[in-house]
Amino acid sequence: RMSRHAKKLRDHDINPCLAETDATTKCMDDNSYNKDMCTDYFLKYKNCRKFWHGIMMQRKRNGVKPEMPSAEERKKILESMG
């Protein structure tokens, strides 16, 4: 049974970097937890978090709710950026 926190992290509407999280975990599993083998995955995850954190802060400043866009809304944001 997953905790409420774990469930939230698995929710696409709450965690914008779910794919990056899963890819990093898989890389670590596949490479016997050798972090050096997964540097690219960690970087992608870090960049994803940084990007969406910036969007969240901007929305917060502008009084937009919810502060984290839904999965559908994030898809549109990314498409609009090319």
PDB file of N, CA and C in Angstrom:
ATOM      1  N   ARG A   1       0.841  -1.199   0.000  1.00  0.00           N
ATOM      2  CA  ARG A   1       0.000   0.000   0.000  1.00  0.00           C
ATOM      3  C   ARG A   1       0.876   1.248   0.000  1.00  0.00           C
ATOM      4  N   MET A   2       0.579   2.150  -0.944  1.00  0.00           N
ATOM      5  CA  MET A   2       1.383   3.376  -1.066  1.00  0.00           C
ATOM      6  C   MET A   2       0.896   4.457  -0.102  1.00  0.00           C
ATOM      7  N   SER A   3       1.831   5.217   0.430  1.00  0.00           N
ATOM      8  CA  SER A   3       1.467   6.354   1.279  1.00  0.00           C
ATOM      9  C   SER A   3       0.827   7.437   0.410  1.00  0.00           C
ATOM     10  N   ARG A   4       0.164   8.382   1.049  1.00  0.00           N
ATOM     11  CA  ARG A   4      -0.445   9.493   0.293  1.00  0.00           C
ATOM     12  C   ARG A   4       0.625  10.253  -0.474  1.00  0.00           C
ATOM     13  N   HIS A   5       1.778  10.439   0.157  1.00  0.00           N
ATOM     14  CA  HIS A   5       2.884  11.160  -0.480  1.00  0.00           C
ATOM     15  C   HIS A   5       3.355  10.413  -1.729  1.00  0.00           C
ATOM     16  N   ALA A   6       3.530   9.109  -1.621  1.00  0.00           N
ATOM     17  CA  ALA A   6       3.969   8.294  -2.759  1.00  0.00           C
ATOM     18  C   ALA A   6       2.944   8.354  -3.888  1.00  0.00           C
ATOM     19  N   LYS A   7       1.660   8.312  -3.544  1.00  0.00           N
ATOM     20  CA  LYS A   7       0.602   8.401  -4.564  1.00  0.00           C
ATOM     21  C   LYS A   7       0.680   9.729  -5.307  1.00  0.00           C
ATOM     22  N   LYS A   8       0.901  10.813  -4.547  1.00  0.00           N
ATOM     23  CA  LYS A   8       1.000  12.141  -5.168  1.00  0.00           C
ATOM     24  C   LYS A   8       2.153  12.179  -6.169  1.00  0.00           C
ATOM     25  N   LEU A   9       3.277  11.561  -5.804  1.00  0.00           N
ATOM     26  CA  LEU A   9       4.441  11.569  -6.692  1.00  0.00           C
ATOM     27  C   LEU A   9       4.189  10.757  -7.954  1.00  0.00           C
ATOM     28  N   ARG A  10       3.235   9.819  -7.919  1.00  0.00           N
ATOM     29  CA  ARG A  10       2.905   8.999  -9.089  1.00  0.00           C
ATOM     30  C   ARG A  10       1.810   9.652  -9.933  1.00  0.00           C
ATOM     31  N   ASP A  11       1.263  10.778  -9.492  1.00  0.00           N
ATOM     32  CA  ASP A  11       0.158  11.449 -10.182  1.00  0.00           C
ATOM     33  C   ASP A  11       0.704  12.426 -11.226  1.00  0.00           C
ATOM     34  N   HIS A  12       0.351  12.170 -12.505  1.00  0.00           N
ATOM     35  CA  HIS A  12       0.838  13.010 -13.611  1.00  0.00           C
ATOM     36  C   HIS A  12       0.454  14.480 -13.447  1.00  0.00           C
ATOM     37  N   ASP A  13      -0.689  14.742 -12.811  1.00  0.00           N
ATOM     38  CA  ASP A  13      -1.117  16.135 -12.650  1.00  0.00           C
ATOM     39  C   ASP A  13      -0.313  16.856 -11.571  1.00  0.00           C
ATOM     40  N   ILE A  14       0.300  16.112 -10.656  1.00  0.00           N
ATOM     41  CA  ILE A  14       1.062  16.717  -9.568  1.00  0.00           C
ATOM     42  C   ILE A  14       2.557  16.715  -9.866  1.00  0.00           C
ATOM     43  N   ASN A  15       3.060  15.609 -10.424  1.00  0.00           N
ATOM     44  CA  ASN A  15       4.496  15.473 -10.702  1.00  0.00           C
ATOM     45  C   ASN A  15       4.761  15.616 -12.207  1.00  0.00           C
ATOM     46  N   PRO A  16       5.275  16.779 -12.627  1.00  0.00           N
ATOM     47  CA  PRO A  16       5.513  17.002 -14.056  1.00  0.00           C
ATOM     48  C   PRO A  16       6.716  16.210 -14.587  1.00  0.00           C
ATOM     49  N   CYS A  17       7.496  15.629 -13.698  1.00  0.00           N
ATOM     50  CA  CYS A  17       8.734  14.953 -14.112  1.00  0.00           C
ATOM     51  C   CYS A  17       8.674  13.455 -13.856  1.00  0.00           C
ATOM     52  N   LEU A  18       7.477  12.900 -13.948  1.00  0.00           N
ATOM     53  CA  LEU A  18       7.283  11.476 -13.684  1.00  0.00           C
ATOM     54  C   LEU A  18       8.087  10.608 -14.653  1.00  0.00           C
ATOM     55  N   ALA A  19       8.090  10.951 -15.930  1.00  0.00           N
ATOM     56  CA  ALA A  19       8.835  10.172 -16.934  1.00  0.00           C
ATOM     57  C   ALA A  19      10.331  10.204 -16.624  1.00  0.00           C
ATOM     58  N   GLU A  20      10.840  11.386 -16.249  1.00  0.00           N
ATOM     59  CA  GLU A  20      12.260  11.526 -15.913  1.00  0.00           C
ATOM     60  C   GLU A  20      12.605  10.746 -14.641  1.00  0.00           C
ATOM     61  N   THR A  21      11.686  10.771 -13.667  1.00  0.00           N
ATOM     62  CA  THR A  21      11.878  10.022 -12.426  1.00  0.00           C
ATOM     63  C   THR A  21      11.992   8.531 -12.734  1.00  0.00           C
ATOM     64  N   ASP A  22      11.047   8.029 -13.534  1.00  0.00           N
ATOM     65  CA  ASP A  22      11.026   6.604 -13.869  1.00  0.00           C
ATOM     66  C   ASP A  22      12.252   6.199 -14.673  1.00  0.00           C
ATOM     67  N   ALA A  23      12.668   7.042 -15.619  1.00  0.00           N
ATOM     68  CA  ALA A  23      13.840   6.738 -16.444  1.00  0.00           C
ATOM     69  C   ALA A  23      15.102   6.675 -15.582  1.00  0.00           C
ATOM     70  N   THR A  24      15.220   7.593 -14.638  1.00  0.00           N
ATOM     71  CA  THR A  24      16.372   7.616 -13.742  1.00  0.00           C
ATOM     72  C   THR A  24      16.398   6.356 -12.871  1.00  0.00           C
ATOM     73  N   THR A  25      15.240   6.002 -12.311  1.00  0.00           N
ATOM     74  CA  THR A  25      15.139   4.808 -11.476  1.00  0.00           C
ATOM     75  C   THR A  25      15.503   3.558 -12.276  1.00  0.00           C
ATOM     76  N   LYS A  26      14.985   3.466 -13.506  1.00  0.00           N
ATOM     77  CA  LYS A  26      15.280   2.310 -14.355  1.00  0.00           C
ATOM     78  C   LYS A  26      16.779   2.245 -14.665  1.00  0.00           C
ATOM     79  N   CYS A  27      17.380   3.384 -14.976  1.00  0.00           N
ATOM     80  CA  CYS A  27      18.815   3.426 -15.255  1.00  0.00           C
ATOM     81  C   CYS A  27      19.603   2.928 -14.039  1.00  0.00           C
ATOM     82  N   MET A  28      19.229   3.406 -12.870  1.00  0.00           N
ATOM     83  CA  MET A  28      19.923   2.988 -11.644  1.00  0.00           C
ATOM     84  C   MET A  28      19.761   1.476 -11.421  1.00  0.00           C
ATOM     85  N   ASP A  29      18.547   0.980 -11.616  1.00  0.00           N
ATOM     86  CA  ASP A  29      18.292  -0.467 -11.471  1.00  0.00           C
ATOM     87  C   ASP A  29      19.142  -1.259 -12.465  1.00  0.00           C
ATOM     88  N   ASP A  30      19.161  -0.795 -13.723  1.00  0.00           N
ATOM     89  CA  ASP A  30      19.873  -1.504 -14.801  1.00  0.00           C
ATOM     90  C   ASP A  30      21.391  -1.472 -14.625  1.00  0.00           C
ATOM     91  N   ASN A  31      21.891  -0.482 -13.897  1.00  0.00           N
ATOM     92  CA  ASN A  31      23.340  -0.305 -13.763  1.00  0.00           C
ATOM     93  C   ASN A  31      23.840  -0.509 -12.333  1.00  0.00           C
ATOM     94  N   SER A  32      23.161  -1.371 -11.591  1.00  0.00           N
ATOM     95  CA  SER A  32      23.556  -1.718 -10.210  1.00  0.00           C
ATOM     96  C   SER A  32      23.815  -0.481  -9.351  1.00  0.00           C
ATOM     97  N   TYR A  33      22.963   0.528  -9.526  1.00  0.00           N
ATOM     98  CA  TYR A  33      23.020   1.760  -8.732  1.00  0.00           C
ATOM     99  C   TYR A  33      24.352   2.507  -8.840  1.00  0.00           C
ATOM    100  N   ASN A  34      24.964   2.418 -10.027  1.00  0.00           N
ATOM    101  CA  ASN A  34      26.168   3.195 -10.310  1.00  0.00           C
ATOM    102  C   ASN A  34      25.714   4.543 -10.886  1.00  0.00           C
ATOM    103  N   LYS A  35      25.744   5.576 -10.031  1.00  0.00           N
ATOM    104  CA  LYS A  35      25.255   6.906 -10.435  1.00  0.00           C
ATOM    105  C   LYS A  35      25.968   7.451 -11.673  1.00  0.00           C
ATOM    106  N   ASP A  36      27.245   7.143 -11.795  1.00  0.00           N
ATOM    107  CA  ASP A  36      28.029   7.661 -12.931  1.00  0.00           C
ATOM    108  C   ASP A  36      27.456   7.221 -14.270  1.00  0.00           C
ATOM    109  N   MET A  37      26.808   6.068 -14.295  1.00  0.00           N
ATOM    110  CA  MET A  37      26.227   5.546 -15.534  1.00  0.00           C
ATOM    111  C   MET A  37      24.936   6.283 -15.910  1.00  0.00           C
ATOM    112  N   CYS A  38      24.379   7.037 -14.976  1.00  0.00           N
ATOM    113  CA  CYS A  38      23.055   7.641 -15.176  1.00  0.00           C
ATOM    114  C   CYS A  38      23.080   9.174 -15.144  1.00  0.00           C
ATOM    115  N   THR A  39      24.249   9.752 -15.323  1.00  0.00           N
ATOM    116  CA  THR A  39      24.403  11.204 -15.234  1.00  0.00           C
ATOM    117  C   THR A  39      23.404  11.952 -16.112  1.00  0.00           C
ATOM    118  N   ASP A  40      23.231  11.489 -17.352  1.00  0.00           N
ATOM    119  CA  ASP A  40      22.300  12.151 -18.285  1.00  0.00           C
ATOM    120  C   ASP A  40      20.875  12.151 -17.743  1.00  0.00           C
ATOM    121  N   TYR A  41      20.480  11.036 -17.144  1.00  0.00           N
ATOM    122  CA  TYR A  41      19.126  10.931 -16.602  1.00  0.00           C
ATOM    123  C   TYR A  41      18.926  11.896 -15.430  1.00  0.00           C
ATOM    124  N   PHE A  42      19.945  11.978 -14.553  1.00  0.00           N
ATOM    125  CA  PHE A  42      19.861  12.911 -13.430  1.00  0.00           C
ATOM    126  C   PHE A  42      19.767  14.350 -13.923  1.00  0.00           C
ATOM    127  N   LEU A  43      20.526  14.668 -14.964  1.00  0.00           N
ATOM    128  CA  LEU A  43      20.522  16.014 -15.527  1.00  0.00           C
ATOM    129  C   LEU A  43      19.160  16.361 -16.126  1.00  0.00           C
ATOM    130  N   LYS A  44      18.586  15.410 -16.866  1.00  0.00           N
ATOM    131  CA  LYS A  44      17.256  15.637 -17.463  1.00  0.00           C
ATOM    132  C   LYS A  44      16.222  15.869 -16.372  1.00  0.00           C
ATOM    133  N   TYR A  45      16.303  15.066 -15.302  1.00  0.00           N
ATOM    134  CA  TYR A  45      15.372  15.216 -14.187  1.00  0.00           C
ATOM    135  C   TYR A  45      15.527  16.590 -13.540  1.00  0.00           C
ATOM    136  N   LYS A  46      16.788  16.972 -13.286  1.00  0.00           N
ATOM    137  CA  LYS A  46      17.080  18.255 -12.646  1.00  0.00           C
ATOM    138  C   LYS A  46      16.559  19.420 -13.509  1.00  0.00           C
ATOM    139  N   ASN A  47      16.795  19.330 -14.812  1.00  0.00           N
ATOM    140  CA  ASN A  47      16.323  20.383 -15.729  1.00  0.00           C
ATOM    141  C   ASN A  47      14.801  20.441 -15.772  1.00  0.00           C
ATOM    142  N   CYS A  48      14.170  19.291 -15.729  1.00  0.00           N
ATOM    143  CA  CYS A  48      12.707  19.232 -15.714  1.00  0.00           C
ATOM    144  C   CYS A  48      12.174  19.919 -14.462  1.00  0.00           C
ATOM    145  N   ARG A  49      12.731  19.556 -13.300  1.00  0.00           N
ATOM    146  CA  ARG A  49      12.287  20.152 -12.034  1.00  0.00           C
ATOM    147  C   ARG A  49      12.484  21.669 -12.049  1.00  0.00           C
ATOM    148  N   LYS A  50      13.642  22.104 -12.534  1.00  0.00           N
ATOM    149  CA  LYS A  50      13.964  23.530 -12.568  1.00  0.00           C
ATOM    150  C   LYS A  50      12.967  24.282 -13.460  1.00  0.00           C
ATOM    151  N   PHE A  51      12.693  23.708 -14.641  1.00  0.00           N
ATOM    152  CA  PHE A  51      11.775  24.331 -15.593  1.00  0.00           C
ATOM    153  C   PHE A  51      10.379  24.497 -14.991  1.00  0.00           C
ATOM    154  N   TRP A  52       9.805  23.409 -14.452  1.00  0.00           N
ATOM    155  CA  TRP A  52       8.441  23.473 -13.936  1.00  0.00           C
ATOM    156  C   TRP A  52       8.358  24.267 -12.641  1.00  0.00           C
ATOM    157  N   HIS A  53       9.442  24.291 -11.866  1.00  0.00           N
ATOM    158  CA  HIS A  53       9.465  25.123 -10.658  1.00  0.00           C
ATOM    159  C   HIS A  53       9.348  26.594 -11.062  1.00  0.00           C
ATOM    160  N   GLY A  54      10.057  26.983 -12.117  1.00  0.00           N
ATOM    161  CA  GLY A  54       9.983  28.355 -12.630  1.00  0.00           C
ATOM    162  C   GLY A  54       8.575  28.715 -13.079  1.00  0.00           C
ATOM    163  N   ILE A  55       7.931  27.795 -13.779  1.00  0.00           N
ATOM    164  CA  ILE A  55       6.546  28.004 -14.238  1.00  0.00           C
ATOM    165  C   ILE A  55       5.625  28.163 -13.022  1.00  0.00           C
ATOM    166  N   MET A  56       5.831  27.302 -12.025  1.00  0.00           N
ATOM    167  CA  MET A  56       5.011  27.343 -10.816  1.00  0.00           C
ATOM    168  C   MET A  56       5.153  28.676 -10.080  1.00  0.00           C
ATOM    169  N   MET A  57       6.397  29.139  -9.954  1.00  0.00           N
ATOM    170  CA  MET A  57       6.648  30.412  -9.258  1.00  0.00           C
ATOM    171  C   MET A  57       5.990  31.577 -10.011  1.00  0.00           C
ATOM    172  N   GLN A  58       6.083  31.532 -11.341  1.00  0.00           N
ATOM    173  CA  GLN A  58       5.468  32.576 -12.177  1.00  0.00           C
ATOM    174  C   GLN A  58       3.953  32.591 -11.971  1.00  0.00           C
ATOM    175  N   ARG A  59       3.351  31.412 -11.989  1.00  0.00           N
ATOM    176  CA  ARG A  59       1.894  31.318 -11.796  1.00  0.00           C
ATOM    177  C   ARG A  59       1.504  31.802 -10.405  1.00  0.00           C
ATOM    178  N   LYS A  60       2.326  31.473  -9.411  1.00  0.00           N
ATOM    179  CA  LYS A  60       2.065  31.900  -8.035  1.00  0.00           C
ATOM    180  C   LYS A  60       2.079  33.425  -7.958  1.00  0.00           C
ATOM    181  N   ARG A  61       3.103  34.029  -8.575  1.00  0.00           N
ATOM    182  CA  ARG A  61       3.210  35.502  -8.587  1.00  0.00           C
ATOM    183  C   ARG A  61       2.008  36.140  -9.278  1.00  0.00           C
ATOM    184  N   ASN A  62       1.507  35.463 -10.320  1.00  0.00           N
ATOM    185  CA  ASN A  62       0.378  36.003 -11.087  1.00  0.00           C
ATOM    186  C   ASN A  62      -0.977  35.608 -10.502  1.00  0.00           C
ATOM    187  N   GLY A  63      -0.957  34.889  -9.383  1.00  0.00           N
ATOM    188  CA  GLY A  63      -2.203  34.475  -8.727  1.00  0.00           C
ATOM    189  C   GLY A  63      -2.969  33.409  -9.490  1.00  0.00           C
ATOM    190  N   VAL A  64      -2.283  32.634 -10.339  1.00  0.00           N
ATOM    191  CA  VAL A  64      -2.938  31.584 -11.117  1.00  0.00           C
ATOM    192  C   VAL A  64      -3.034  30.308 -10.278  1.00  0.00           C
ATOM    193  N   LYS A  65      -4.233  29.727 -10.245  1.00  0.00           N
ATOM    194  CA  LYS A  65      -4.451  28.457  -9.530  1.00  0.00           C
ATOM    195  C   LYS A  65      -4.889  27.404 -10.547  1.00  0.00           C
ATOM    196  N   PRO A  66      -4.502  26.159 -10.413  1.00  0.00           N
ATOM    197  CA  PRO A  66      -3.490  25.706  -9.468  1.00  0.00           C
ATOM    198  C   PRO A  66      -2.106  26.181  -9.906  1.00  0.00           C
ATOM    199  N   GLU A  67      -1.180  26.235  -8.953  1.00  0.00           N
ATOM    200  CA  GLU A  67       0.160  26.732  -9.280  1.00  0.00           C
ATOM    201  C   GLU A  67       0.885  25.786 -10.233  1.00  0.00           C
ATOM    202  N   MET A  68       0.663  24.479 -10.080  1.00  0.00           N
ATOM    203  CA  MET A  68       1.242  23.513 -11.020  1.00  0.00           C
ATOM    204  C   MET A  68       0.188  23.214 -12.082  1.00  0.00           C
ATOM    205  N   PRO A  69       0.496  23.518 -13.357  1.00  0.00           N
ATOM    206  CA  PRO A  69      -0.476  23.215 -14.413  1.00  0.00           C
ATOM    207  C   PRO A  69      -0.775  21.712 -14.461  1.00  0.00           C
ATOM    208  N   SER A  70      -1.975  21.362 -14.894  1.00  0.00           N
ATOM    209  CA  SER A  70      -2.341  19.944 -15.039  1.00  0.00           C
ATOM    210  C   SER A  70      -1.483  19.320 -16.147  1.00  0.00           C
ATOM    211  N   ALA A  71      -1.487  18.009 -16.218  1.00  0.00           N
ATOM    212  CA  ALA A  71      -0.703  17.298 -17.235  1.00  0.00           C
ATOM    213  C   ALA A  71      -1.092  17.787 -18.637  1.00  0.00           C
ATOM    214  N   GLU A  72      -2.386  17.960 -18.867  1.00  0.00           N
ATOM    215  CA  GLU A  72      -2.882  18.404 -20.181  1.00  0.00           C
ATOM    216  C   GLU A  72      -2.379  19.817 -20.492  1.00  0.00           C
ATOM    217  N   GLU A  73      -2.456  20.688 -19.502  1.00  0.00           N
ATOM    218  CA  GLU A  73      -2.003  22.073 -19.663  1.00  0.00           C
ATOM    219  C   GLU A  73      -0.491  22.133 -19.901  1.00  0.00           C
ATOM    220  N   ARG A  74       0.268  21.292 -19.184  1.00  0.00           N
ATOM    221  CA  ARG A  74       1.727  21.261 -19.366  1.00  0.00           C
ATOM    222  C   ARG A  74       2.086  20.843 -20.781  1.00  0.00           C
ATOM    223  N   LYS A  75       1.330  19.883 -21.308  1.00  0.00           N
ATOM    224  CA  LYS A  75       1.566  19.403 -22.678  1.00  0.00           C
ATOM    225  C   LYS A  75       1.417  20.586 -23.660  1.00  0.00           C
ATOM    226  N   LYS A  76       0.380  21.388 -23.460  1.00  0.00           N
ATOM    227  CA  LYS A  76       0.133  22.552 -24.332  1.00  0.00           C
ATOM    228  C   LYS A  76       1.250  23.594 -24.183  1.00  0.00           C
ATOM    229  N   ILE A  77       1.719  23.795 -22.959  1.00  0.00           N
ATOM    230  CA  ILE A  77       2.813  24.747 -22.710  1.00  0.00           C
ATOM    231  C   ILE A  77       4.050  24.306 -23.479  1.00  0.00           C
ATOM    232  N   LEU A  78       4.398  23.018 -23.373  1.00  0.00           N
ATOM    233  CA  LEU A  78       5.569  22.491 -24.058  1.00  0.00           C
ATOM    234  C   LEU A  78       5.428  22.576 -25.579  1.00  0.00           C
ATOM    235  N   GLU A  79       4.214  22.259 -26.081  1.00  0.00           N
ATOM    236  CA  GLU A  79       3.979  22.346 -27.533  1.00  0.00           C
ATOM    237  C   GLU A  79       4.119  23.783 -28.037  1.00  0.00           C
ATOM    238  N   SER A  80       3.643  24.732 -27.236  1.00  0.00           N
ATOM    239  CA  SER A  80       3.706  26.132 -27.659  1.00  0.00           C
ATOM    240  C   SER A  80       5.162  26.626 -27.721  1.00  0.00           C
ATOM    241  N   MET A  81       6.056  25.946 -27.008  1.00  0.00           N
ATOM    242  CA  MET A  81       7.456  26.340 -26.994  1.00  0.00           C
ATOM    243  C   MET A  81       8.242  25.690 -28.138  1.00  0.00           C
ATOM    244  N   GLY A  82       7.620  24.699 -28.755  1.00  0.00           N
ATOM    245  CA  GLY A  82       8.317  23.976 -29.833  1.00  0.00           C
ATOM    246  C   GLY A  82       9.210  22.943 -29.251  1.00  0.00           C
TER     247      GLY A  82
END
